Amino acid sequence: MPDSKKFFENLSGAGKSIGVLTSGGDAQGMNAAVRAVVRMGIYVGAKVYFIHEGYQGMVDGGDNIKEATWESVSSMLQLGGTVIGSARCKEFRTHDGRLRAALNLVQLGITNLCVIGGDGSLTGANLFREEWSGLLEELVQSGQIDEQAVETHSVLHIVGMVGSIDNDFCGTDMTIGTDSALHRIIEVVDAIMTTAQSQVQTSFVLYLALVSALACGADWVLIPEMPPEDGWEEQMCQKLSENRADKKRLNIIIVAEGALDSHNRSITTDYVKDLVVRCLGFDTRVTILGHVQRGGTPSAFDRILASRMGVEAVLALLEASPDTPACVVSLRGNQAIRLPLMECVQMTQEVQKAMDEKNFEEAVKLRGRSFENNLNTYKLLSYRKPDSEVPKSPYNVAVLNVGAPAAGMNAAVRSAVRVGITEGHTMFAVHDGFEGFSKGQITEIKWGDVGGWTGQGGSLLGTKRTLPAKHLNKIAEQIRIHNIGALLVIGGFEAYLGLLELLAARSKHPELCVPMVMVPSTVSNNIPGSDLSIGADTALNAITNTCDRIKQSASGTKRRVFIIETMGGYCGYLATVGALAAGADAAYIYEEPFSIRDLQTNVEHLTEKMKTSIQRGLVLRNENSNENFTTDFIYQLYTEEGKGVFDCRKNVLGHMQQGGAPSPFDRNFGTKIAAKAMQWISKKLKEFYIEGRVFANTEDSACLLGMRRRALVFQPVTQLKEETDFEHRIPKEQWWLKLRPLMKILAKYKTSYDVSDSGQLEHVQEFMCVNSC
Ligand code: FDP
């Protein structure tokens, strides 16, 4: 253990009591946060209390405040809504209500509160904290508690987690529930798209927002932050009639709640519908999503986010001193951090103020770069500029998919093609990867050809694993024939290897001296230079949903352990993060070698578990975690050792992990990263255009565009070689490994958890300034 790192075993919760409550509108993932607080709290030796029905339960006390046990949060992870309840509470707004709440807490020794809710709920918690000592004094004066109680419970520590489907809280990249709400929205839009495809000219108008517009490739979006200019009605109808001319049958118009025009008049779905019917005569339907968005099972992302936040919240409480301000646990890139609660609330209120004052530019700026980027990307991709407005560039750009299919690849191709066309380039689609390239399977691809690609899984271009080295002559020839000035490769590890091979062959084949960029796309998430790859989120959701079903199949069946094999090559990302999202007991991966003793410990752990009320076990195994401890071996070992205590079943998830419609995250990630890659290509084409031709021979003209924390970063592929374990096709360092202790803690294993990454109290300004994608 390196000395520089802090490990939380030094932090003890012994003698502390933590209350956890959910407040305000419910959001999917709140239960995962409650579960994590309870289990982490118990793990560090604290007592944890459920406060049922939010602040109302705190004011009413009695049965509403109940001690939680490890088992009481079992099977909670996959449930939407909030199991412990959340009620609106007028009394807590009054001094008298807060006095009663304080008495209820002191009587149980609770001086630590985890509040999961929106900014209103968190502000209420802060006020309660500020008043705390005064409230206790009053309780002494009225004889309800004694001086000793005041001394023991002198400070109330508060930590907040934002549960809200709106993602409108400043200070976190994502709030708990947003990703799941996007899943619901996209499921509905996808369903509408399939029904409407067979009808003629059907337009749907939805109450949604910007990110879903990006994820489904909507034709028009109306959001409060971007009131349309005068004349938008004609422009929108013009666009829809152009769609008709292009034989597009379905139009999706998204209207967010509170959408306004530039005169401050509200834009309703009915107004939009009547407009389309009146001006174009299209058959137009309105679908209002309402509470559907809050419903259903939480997505993998929300389960992981909430679990991480819950654990971090307990750490924050353990570390809090009387001077520590109330904080909110938030997400920055792939890191859980703490920010002062009231700074975030203030910033959030400033956004609201700017909106109320119709200062939309300021509101968009205050919302952070990510919102602005979404807005710009949407504008770029949804509206085809008339040819007369696009100066033709002399360049042809080729796009290809390489490796195994991954959901979101098509969204990336669509985005690249449209951005390329907007920049004036002629875009070429290369079919079937480098193999198709060498055979000349290359066709021009136009704006309309990629319509509807965002929501489609697999690879519509066709993708293969073939590496280019054996076909260099032919590939060079095709580049010459088609006068290709730049390459965009969307794919997995073979795409990375392919780029390295093309780069190495530049001295022999001058045709290869063109700018090349790859964006990572594989379910395995094993590409050096990027924290995430397109397709991994969809695969993770597929694994999580399947695990839910598998777990459910055990209901009524006594004592069963499931061994589930996941994909990923040698990369344990899917197994580890899938295990965290599904609430598994163990995840075997190549990166964390395990021996027969570890297997034995796990069997003993499960044997113990069977004595409790949770008579079910889930074990994930990455396909290449160990060549001898195969899935069959582990299944047989567990079956033998578990005889008389539990029986076993095994499931190899296989290619279902690569399939299905892309998740909203993969659609958006694919869209944004490919747009950025294409903009880089345009810049490089100009930079390397010398004497009538493109000639790029520098290291930085062959890059990988990866997500590093919150930023999209171009990295020369040669520089990534150092970071790569080529034999096992994985990066030498992988950020998600730090989630493994968390998964083990939540499954009741004794382990140490490195908190050197977390625990810093930062400021919201720093948070908002970081370049985010
Ligand atoms: P990838 O190449 O995208 O990294 O090699 C690992 C893997 O993905 C696995 O996730 C999976 O086992 C396998 O490839 C699937 O490939 P095929 O579709 O070619 O069978």
Short mmCIF file of C-alpha atoms in Angstrom, two decimals, residues 2-391:
data_model
loop_
_atom_site.label_atom_id
_atom_site.label_comp_id
_atom_site.label_asym_id
_atom_site.label_seq_id
_atom_site.Cartn_x
_atom_site.Cartn_y
_atom_site.Cartn_z
CA PRO A 2 1.62 3.31 -0.97
CA ASP A 3 1.96 5.61 2.06
CA SER A 4 0.70 8.62 0.19
CA LYS A 5 -2.72 7.10 -0.08
CA LYS A 6 -5.42 7.39 2.53
CA PHE A 7 -7.36 4.27 3.23
CA PHE A 8 -10.66 4.53 4.94
CA GLU A 9 -10.06 1.79 7.46
CA ASN A 10 -8.61 4.60 9.59
CA LEU A 11 -12.01 6.19 9.59
CA SER A 12 -14.41 4.58 11.99
CA GLY A 13 -18.11 5.13 12.26
CA ALA A 14 -18.32 3.46 15.67
CA GLY A 15 -20.63 5.40 17.97
CA LYS A 16 -22.08 7.43 15.09
CA SER A 17 -25.61 7.34 13.81
CA ILE A 18 -26.57 8.29 10.29
CA GLY A 19 -30.06 9.07 9.06
CA VAL A 20 -30.86 8.69 5.38
CA LEU A 21 -33.87 10.17 3.66
CA THR A 22 -35.17 10.83 0.18
CA SER A 23 -37.04 14.03 -0.48
CA GLY A 24 -38.91 15.79 -3.27
CA GLY A 25 -39.83 14.14 -6.58
CA ASP A 26 -38.53 10.60 -6.83
CA ALA A 27 -35.88 9.58 -9.30
CA GLN A 28 -34.57 6.20 -10.43
CA GLY A 29 -31.37 5.39 -8.59
CA MET A 30 -32.42 6.85 -5.24
CA ASN A 31 -32.71 3.32 -3.85
CA ALA A 32 -29.19 2.50 -4.97
CA ALA A 33 -27.98 5.56 -3.05
CA VAL A 34 -29.91 4.53 0.07
CA ARG A 35 -28.51 1.00 -0.20
CA ALA A 36 -24.96 2.30 -0.48
CA VAL A 37 -25.35 4.64 2.51
CA VAL A 38 -26.79 1.83 4.63
CA ARG A 39 -24.17 -0.74 3.68
CA MET A 40 -21.20 1.60 3.82
CA GLY A 41 -22.46 3.01 7.12
CA ILE A 42 -22.81 -0.44 8.66
CA TYR A 43 -19.46 -1.46 7.15
CA VAL A 44 -17.63 1.32 8.99
CA GLY A 45 -19.38 0.47 12.24
CA ALA A 46 -22.04 3.18 12.33
CA LYS A 47 -25.74 2.76 12.95
CA VAL A 48 -27.88 3.76 9.99
CA TYR A 49 -31.52 4.78 10.21
CA PHE A 50 -34.06 4.98 7.42
CA ILE A 51 -36.11 8.14 7.69
CA HIS A 52 -39.29 7.16 5.87
CA GLU A 53 -41.41 9.69 3.94
CA GLY A 54 -38.69 12.33 3.77
CA TYR A 55 -38.88 15.33 6.08
CA GLN A 56 -42.42 14.39 7.08
CA GLY A 57 -41.08 11.21 8.68
CA MET A 58 -38.38 13.20 10.42
CA VAL A 59 -40.99 15.57 11.89
CA ASP A 60 -43.43 12.78 12.80
CA GLY A 61 -40.77 10.41 14.20
CA GLY A 62 -42.01 7.14 15.72
CA ASP A 63 -42.04 4.27 13.26
CA ASN A 64 -40.92 6.55 10.50
CA ILE A 65 -37.36 6.39 11.78
CA LYS A 66 -36.14 2.80 11.84
CA GLU A 67 -32.74 1.24 12.12
CA ALA A 68 -31.62 -0.31 8.84
CA THR A 69 -29.92 -3.67 8.54
CA TRP A 70 -27.64 -5.02 5.84
CA GLU A 71 -30.43 -7.29 4.59
CA SER A 72 -33.08 -4.59 4.64
CA VAL A 73 -31.59 -3.01 1.51
CA SER A 74 -31.30 -6.26 -0.40
CA SER A 75 -33.00 -6.31 -3.84
CA MET A 76 -33.38 -2.54 -3.78
CA LEU A 77 -30.82 -1.70 -6.43
CA GLN A 78 -33.02 -2.50 -9.39
CA LEU A 79 -36.14 -0.73 -8.14
CA GLY A 80 -37.28 2.61 -9.50
CA GLY A 81 -38.76 5.32 -7.29
CA THR A 82 -37.88 5.41 -3.61
CA VAL A 83 -38.59 2.49 -1.34
CA ILE A 84 -38.28 4.60 1.84
CA GLY A 85 -40.77 7.15 0.53
CA SER A 86 -40.62 10.84 -0.12
CA ALA A 87 -43.39 13.21 0.90
CA ARG A 88 -43.85 16.94 0.55
CA CYS A 89 -43.70 18.39 4.06
CA LYS A 90 -45.08 21.79 4.96
CA GLU A 91 -44.25 21.35 8.65
CA PHE A 92 -40.53 21.12 8.07
CA ARG A 93 -40.73 24.61 6.62
CA THR A 94 -41.88 25.85 9.99
CA HIS A 95 -39.68 26.37 13.04
CA ASP A 96 -41.94 24.17 15.10
CA GLY A 97 -41.66 21.32 12.60
CA ARG A 98 -37.87 21.52 12.63
CA LEU A 99 -37.90 21.55 16.42
CA ARG A 100 -39.86 18.29 16.45
CA ALA A 101 -37.51 16.82 13.86
CA ALA A 102 -34.48 17.78 15.98
CA LEU A 103 -36.00 16.11 19.03
CA ASN A 104 -36.65 12.91 17.08
CA LEU A 105 -33.07 12.81 15.85
CA VAL A 106 -31.45 13.59 19.20
CA GLN A 107 -33.49 10.89 20.90
CA LEU A 108 -31.92 8.35 18.56
CA GLY A 109 -28.47 9.95 18.65
CA ILE A 110 -28.58 10.83 14.93
CA THR A 111 -26.23 13.70 14.17
CA ASN A 112 -25.40 12.78 10.58
CA LEU A 113 -27.86 13.17 7.76
CA CYS A 114 -27.71 12.00 4.15
CA VAL A 115 -30.34 13.80 2.15
CA ILE A 116 -31.14 12.62 -1.36
CA GLY A 117 -33.25 15.15 -3.21
CA GLY A 118 -33.38 18.30 -5.31
CA ASP A 119 -31.97 21.74 -4.50
CA GLY A 120 -35.02 22.72 -2.40
CA SER A 121 -34.65 19.67 -0.18
CA LEU A 122 -30.93 20.23 0.22
CA THR A 123 -31.41 23.91 1.08
CA GLY A 124 -33.89 22.82 3.77
CA ALA A 125 -31.27 20.48 5.18
CA ASN A 126 -28.72 23.26 5.34
CA LEU A 127 -31.09 25.55 7.19
CA PHE A 128 -31.77 22.76 9.67
CA ARG A 129 -28.04 22.36 10.23
CA GLU A 130 -27.55 26.08 10.80
CA GLU A 131 -30.38 26.19 13.32
CA TRP A 132 -29.36 22.97 15.03
CA SER A 133 -27.68 24.34 18.18
CA GLY A 134 -30.50 26.86 18.69
CA LEU A 135 -33.07 24.08 18.34
CA LEU A 136 -31.26 21.99 20.94
CA GLU A 137 -31.17 24.95 23.33
CA GLU A 138 -34.92 25.32 22.97
CA LEU A 139 -35.38 21.62 23.66
CA VAL A 140 -33.33 21.95 26.84
CA GLN A 141 -35.35 24.95 27.95
CA SER A 142 -38.59 23.09 27.45
CA GLY A 143 -37.12 20.17 29.39
CA GLN A 144 -37.32 17.72 26.50
CA ILE A 145 -33.60 16.96 26.50
CA ASP A 146 -30.82 17.57 29.02
CA GLU A 147 -27.53 19.52 28.81
CA GLN A 148 -25.62 16.27 28.36
CA ALA A 149 -27.58 15.54 25.15
CA VAL A 150 -26.73 19.00 23.84
CA GLU A 151 -23.05 18.40 24.46
CA THR A 152 -23.02 14.95 22.84
CA HIS A 153 -25.04 16.03 19.83
CA SER A 154 -23.78 19.56 19.41
CA VAL A 155 -23.20 19.45 15.62
CA LEU A 156 -25.39 18.16 12.83
CA HIS A 157 -23.43 17.04 9.76
CA ILE A 158 -25.18 17.11 6.43
CA VAL A 159 -24.28 15.62 3.11
CA GLY A 160 -26.46 15.87 0.05
CA MET A 161 -26.86 13.80 -3.09
CA VAL A 162 -28.84 15.23 -5.93
CA GLY A 163 -31.68 13.03 -7.06
CA SER A 164 -33.49 14.68 -9.94
CA ILE A 165 -34.31 13.58 -13.46
CA ASP A 166 -33.80 17.13 -14.78
CA ASN A 167 -30.00 17.32 -14.39
CA ASP A 168 -30.44 20.96 -13.52
CA PHE A 169 -28.17 21.15 -10.48
CA CYS A 170 -24.92 23.08 -10.88
CA GLY A 171 -21.94 21.21 -9.56
CA THR A 172 -22.43 17.71 -10.88
CA ASP A 173 -22.09 16.32 -14.38
CA MET A 174 -25.08 14.11 -13.78
CA THR A 175 -27.79 13.93 -11.13
CA ILE A 176 -29.22 10.62 -9.98
CA GLY A 177 -32.10 9.68 -12.29
CA THR A 178 -31.25 11.67 -15.41
CA ASP A 179 -29.75 8.80 -17.35
CA SER A 180 -32.70 6.51 -16.52
CA ALA A 181 -35.17 9.20 -17.59
CA LEU A 182 -33.32 9.45 -20.88
CA HIS A 183 -33.66 5.69 -21.26
CA ARG A 184 -37.43 5.97 -20.81
CA ILE A 185 -37.70 8.85 -23.26
CA ILE A 186 -35.64 7.14 -25.91
CA GLU A 187 -37.58 3.88 -25.50
CA VAL A 188 -40.77 5.80 -26.24
CA VAL A 189 -39.32 7.69 -29.20
CA ASP A 190 -37.91 4.46 -30.65
CA ALA A 191 -41.31 2.84 -30.30
CA ILE A 192 -43.01 5.78 -31.98
CA MET A 193 -40.52 5.64 -34.80
CA THR A 194 -41.31 2.02 -35.59
CA THR A 195 -45.06 2.58 -35.67
CA ALA A 196 -44.87 5.75 -37.66
CA GLN A 197 -42.49 4.43 -40.26
CA SER A 198 -45.35 2.68 -42.03
CA GLN A 199 -47.60 5.70 -41.98
CA VAL A 200 -47.42 8.66 -44.27
CA GLN A 201 -46.22 11.96 -42.91
CA THR A 202 -46.75 11.56 -39.27
CA SER A 203 -45.28 14.12 -36.93
CA PHE A 204 -44.99 13.53 -33.21
CA VAL A 205 -44.58 16.25 -30.70
CA LEU A 206 -43.01 15.32 -27.40
CA TYR A 207 -42.46 17.05 -24.11
CA LEU A 208 -38.76 16.41 -23.76
CA ALA A 209 -35.47 18.17 -23.89
CA LEU A 210 -32.19 18.74 -25.59
CA VAL A 211 -30.28 15.58 -24.81
CA SER A 212 -33.09 13.35 -25.98
CA ALA A 213 -33.26 15.43 -29.15
CA LEU A 214 -29.61 14.69 -29.71
CA ALA A 215 -30.06 11.02 -28.87
CA CYS A 216 -32.94 10.45 -31.26
CA GLY A 217 -31.92 12.85 -34.01
CA ALA A 218 -35.11 14.92 -33.62
CA ASP A 219 -36.08 17.26 -36.44
CA TRP A 220 -36.85 20.26 -34.26
CA VAL A 221 -36.43 21.01 -30.58
CA LEU A 222 -37.96 23.79 -28.52
CA ILE A 223 -36.35 24.34 -25.13
CA PRO A 224 -36.63 27.21 -22.67
CA GLU A 225 -32.91 28.01 -22.86
CA MET A 226 -33.07 28.64 -26.60
CA PRO A 227 -36.20 30.61 -27.53
CA PRO A 228 -36.52 30.44 -31.31
CA GLU A 229 -36.21 33.62 -33.33
CA ASP A 230 -39.21 35.20 -35.02
CA GLY A 231 -40.22 33.27 -38.07
CA TRP A 232 -39.37 29.90 -36.52
CA GLU A 233 -42.77 28.56 -37.47
CA GLU A 234 -42.07 29.02 -41.19
CA GLN A 235 -38.56 27.65 -40.84
CA MET A 236 -39.79 24.56 -39.04
CA CYS A 237 -42.52 23.91 -41.59
CA GLN A 238 -40.00 24.48 -44.36
CA LYS A 239 -37.74 21.85 -42.84
CA LEU A 240 -40.58 19.35 -42.47
CA SER A 241 -41.63 19.86 -46.06
CA GLU A 242 -38.03 19.34 -47.19
CA ASN A 243 -38.16 16.06 -45.26
CA ARG A 244 -41.24 15.14 -47.29
CA ALA A 245 -39.39 15.92 -50.49
CA ASP A 246 -36.59 13.61 -49.26
CA LYS A 247 -39.22 10.89 -48.72
CA LYS A 248 -38.79 11.03 -44.97
CA ARG A 249 -42.02 9.80 -43.44
CA LEU A 250 -41.61 10.68 -39.82
CA ASN A 251 -40.79 13.95 -38.10
CA ILE A 252 -40.03 14.22 -34.42
CA ILE A 253 -40.49 17.59 -32.74
CA ILE A 254 -39.48 17.85 -29.12
CA VAL A 255 -41.07 20.47 -26.92
CA ALA A 256 -39.62 20.86 -23.46
CA GLU A 257 -41.80 21.87 -20.56
CA GLY A 258 -41.65 25.67 -20.27
CA ALA A 259 -40.57 26.31 -23.87
CA LEU A 260 -40.98 29.99 -24.81
CA ASP A 261 -40.65 32.10 -27.91
CA SER A 262 -38.57 35.27 -28.02
CA HIS A 263 -41.62 37.30 -26.92
CA ASN A 264 -41.96 35.27 -23.82
CA ARG A 265 -45.05 33.47 -25.05
CA SER A 266 -45.21 29.85 -24.12
CA ILE A 267 -44.95 27.28 -26.89
CA THR A 268 -47.24 24.38 -26.21
CA THR A 269 -47.43 21.02 -27.93
CA ASP A 270 -50.95 21.86 -29.11
CA TYR A 271 -49.72 25.05 -30.69
CA VAL A 272 -47.03 23.13 -32.56
CA LYS A 273 -49.45 20.42 -33.59
CA ASP A 274 -52.03 22.91 -34.92
CA LEU A 275 -49.29 24.72 -36.77
CA VAL A 276 -48.09 21.57 -38.55
CA VAL A 277 -51.63 20.50 -39.40
CA ARG A 278 -52.63 23.98 -40.62
CA CYS A 279 -49.54 24.68 -42.70
CA LEU A 280 -48.62 21.24 -43.98
CA GLY A 281 -51.68 19.10 -43.47
CA PHE A 282 -49.56 16.33 -41.90
CA ASP A 283 -51.14 13.76 -39.68
CA THR A 284 -49.73 14.94 -36.36
CA ARG A 285 -49.93 13.37 -32.90
CA VAL A 286 -48.90 14.62 -29.52
CA THR A 287 -47.30 12.33 -26.96
CA ILE A 288 -46.79 13.75 -23.50
CA LEU A 289 -44.41 11.68 -21.51
CA GLY A 290 -45.04 13.02 -18.00
CA HIS A 291 -44.32 10.58 -15.22
CA VAL A 292 -43.18 7.82 -17.54
CA GLN A 293 -39.82 9.56 -17.37
CA ARG A 294 -39.55 8.95 -13.65
CA GLY A 295 -40.55 5.33 -13.89
CA GLY A 296 -38.98 1.98 -14.55
CA THR A 297 -35.79 0.39 -13.43
CA PRO A 298 -32.68 2.55 -13.00
CA SER A 299 -30.09 2.39 -15.73
CA ALA A 300 -26.67 0.89 -15.07
CA PHE A 301 -25.20 4.39 -15.01
CA ASP A 302 -27.61 5.60 -12.33
CA ARG A 303 -27.03 2.56 -10.16
CA ILE A 304 -23.29 3.06 -10.29
CA LEU A 305 -23.50 6.82 -9.84
CA ALA A 306 -25.81 6.48 -6.86
CA SER A 307 -23.73 3.69 -5.29
CA ARG A 308 -20.57 5.74 -5.61
CA MET A 309 -22.26 8.83 -4.24
CA GLY A 310 -23.70 6.90 -1.30
CA VAL A 311 -20.30 5.52 -0.31
CA GLU A 312 -18.66 8.93 -0.73
CA ALA A 313 -21.42 10.53 1.35
CA VAL A 314 -20.66 8.25 4.30
CA LEU A 315 -16.94 9.02 3.99
CA ALA A 316 -17.74 12.73 3.95
CA LEU A 317 -19.74 12.36 7.17
CA LEU A 318 -16.97 10.40 8.86
CA GLU A 319 -14.42 13.03 7.95
CA ALA A 320 -16.57 16.03 8.80
CA SER A 321 -15.46 18.36 11.58
CA PRO A 322 -17.69 20.97 13.25
CA ASP A 323 -16.36 23.53 10.76
CA THR A 324 -16.92 21.50 7.61
CA PRO A 325 -19.73 23.11 5.61
CA ALA A 326 -22.61 20.94 4.44
CA CYS A 327 -21.47 19.36 1.21
CA VAL A 328 -22.95 17.74 -1.81
CA VAL A 329 -21.41 14.67 -3.38
CA SER A 330 -21.10 15.10 -7.09
CA LEU A 331 -19.60 13.56 -10.18
CA ARG A 332 -16.79 15.12 -12.16
CA GLY A 333 -15.81 12.98 -15.12
CA ASN A 334 -15.24 9.60 -13.56
CA GLN A 335 -14.51 10.98 -10.10
CA ALA A 336 -16.80 11.37 -7.10
CA ILE A 337 -16.04 14.71 -5.45
CA ARG A 338 -17.47 16.94 -2.71
CA LEU A 339 -18.59 20.51 -3.19
CA PRO A 340 -19.98 22.98 -0.65
CA LEU A 341 -23.73 22.51 -0.78
CA MET A 342 -24.70 26.15 -0.62
CA GLU A 343 -22.27 27.23 -3.36
CA CYS A 344 -23.96 24.74 -5.68
CA VAL A 345 -27.43 25.78 -4.62
CA GLN A 346 -26.54 29.43 -5.18
CA MET A 347 -25.20 28.72 -8.65
CA THR A 348 -28.29 26.66 -9.48
CA GLN A 349 -30.49 29.54 -8.36
CA GLU A 350 -28.48 31.94 -10.51
CA VAL A 351 -29.33 29.83 -13.55
CA GLN A 352 -32.98 30.00 -12.58
CA LYS A 353 -32.71 33.76 -12.09
CA ALA A 354 -31.11 34.18 -15.50
CA MET A 355 -33.91 32.11 -17.00
CA ASP A 356 -36.57 34.13 -15.19
CA GLU A 357 -34.96 37.34 -16.46
CA LYS A 358 -34.90 35.85 -19.97
CA ASN A 359 -31.13 36.14 -20.02
CA PHE A 360 -30.78 32.86 -21.92
CA GLU A 361 -27.22 33.36 -23.03
CA GLU A 362 -26.15 33.73 -19.41
CA ALA A 363 -28.28 30.73 -18.38
CA VAL A 364 -26.65 28.52 -21.00
CA LYS A 365 -23.20 29.72 -19.90
CA LEU A 366 -23.98 29.07 -16.24
CA ARG A 367 -25.24 25.60 -17.03
CA GLY A 368 -21.71 24.67 -18.05
CA ARG A 369 -19.88 23.64 -21.18
CA SER A 370 -21.50 20.29 -21.50
CA PHE A 371 -24.93 21.85 -22.01
CA GLU A 372 -23.51 24.32 -24.53
CA ASN A 373 -21.76 21.51 -26.41
CA ASN A 374 -24.97 19.51 -26.61
CA LEU A 375 -26.76 22.54 -27.96
CA ASN A 376 -24.13 23.29 -30.58
CA THR A 377 -23.88 19.68 -31.70
CA TYR A 378 -27.64 19.43 -32.02
CA LYS A 379 -27.77 22.58 -34.16
CA LEU A 380 -24.96 21.31 -36.33
CA LEU A 381 -26.54 17.95 -37.07
CA SER A 382 -30.21 18.67 -37.32
CA TYR A 383 -30.18 21.36 -39.94
CA ARG A 384 -28.73 20.91 -43.39
CA LYS A 385 -27.44 24.21 -44.70
CA PRO A 386 -28.45 24.96 -48.29
CA ASP A 387 -25.65 23.99 -50.71
CA SER A 388 -25.22 27.65 -51.61
CA GLU A 389 -24.19 28.39 -48.02
CA VAL A 390 -21.59 25.62 -47.81
CA PRO A 391 -18.36 26.47 -49.61
#
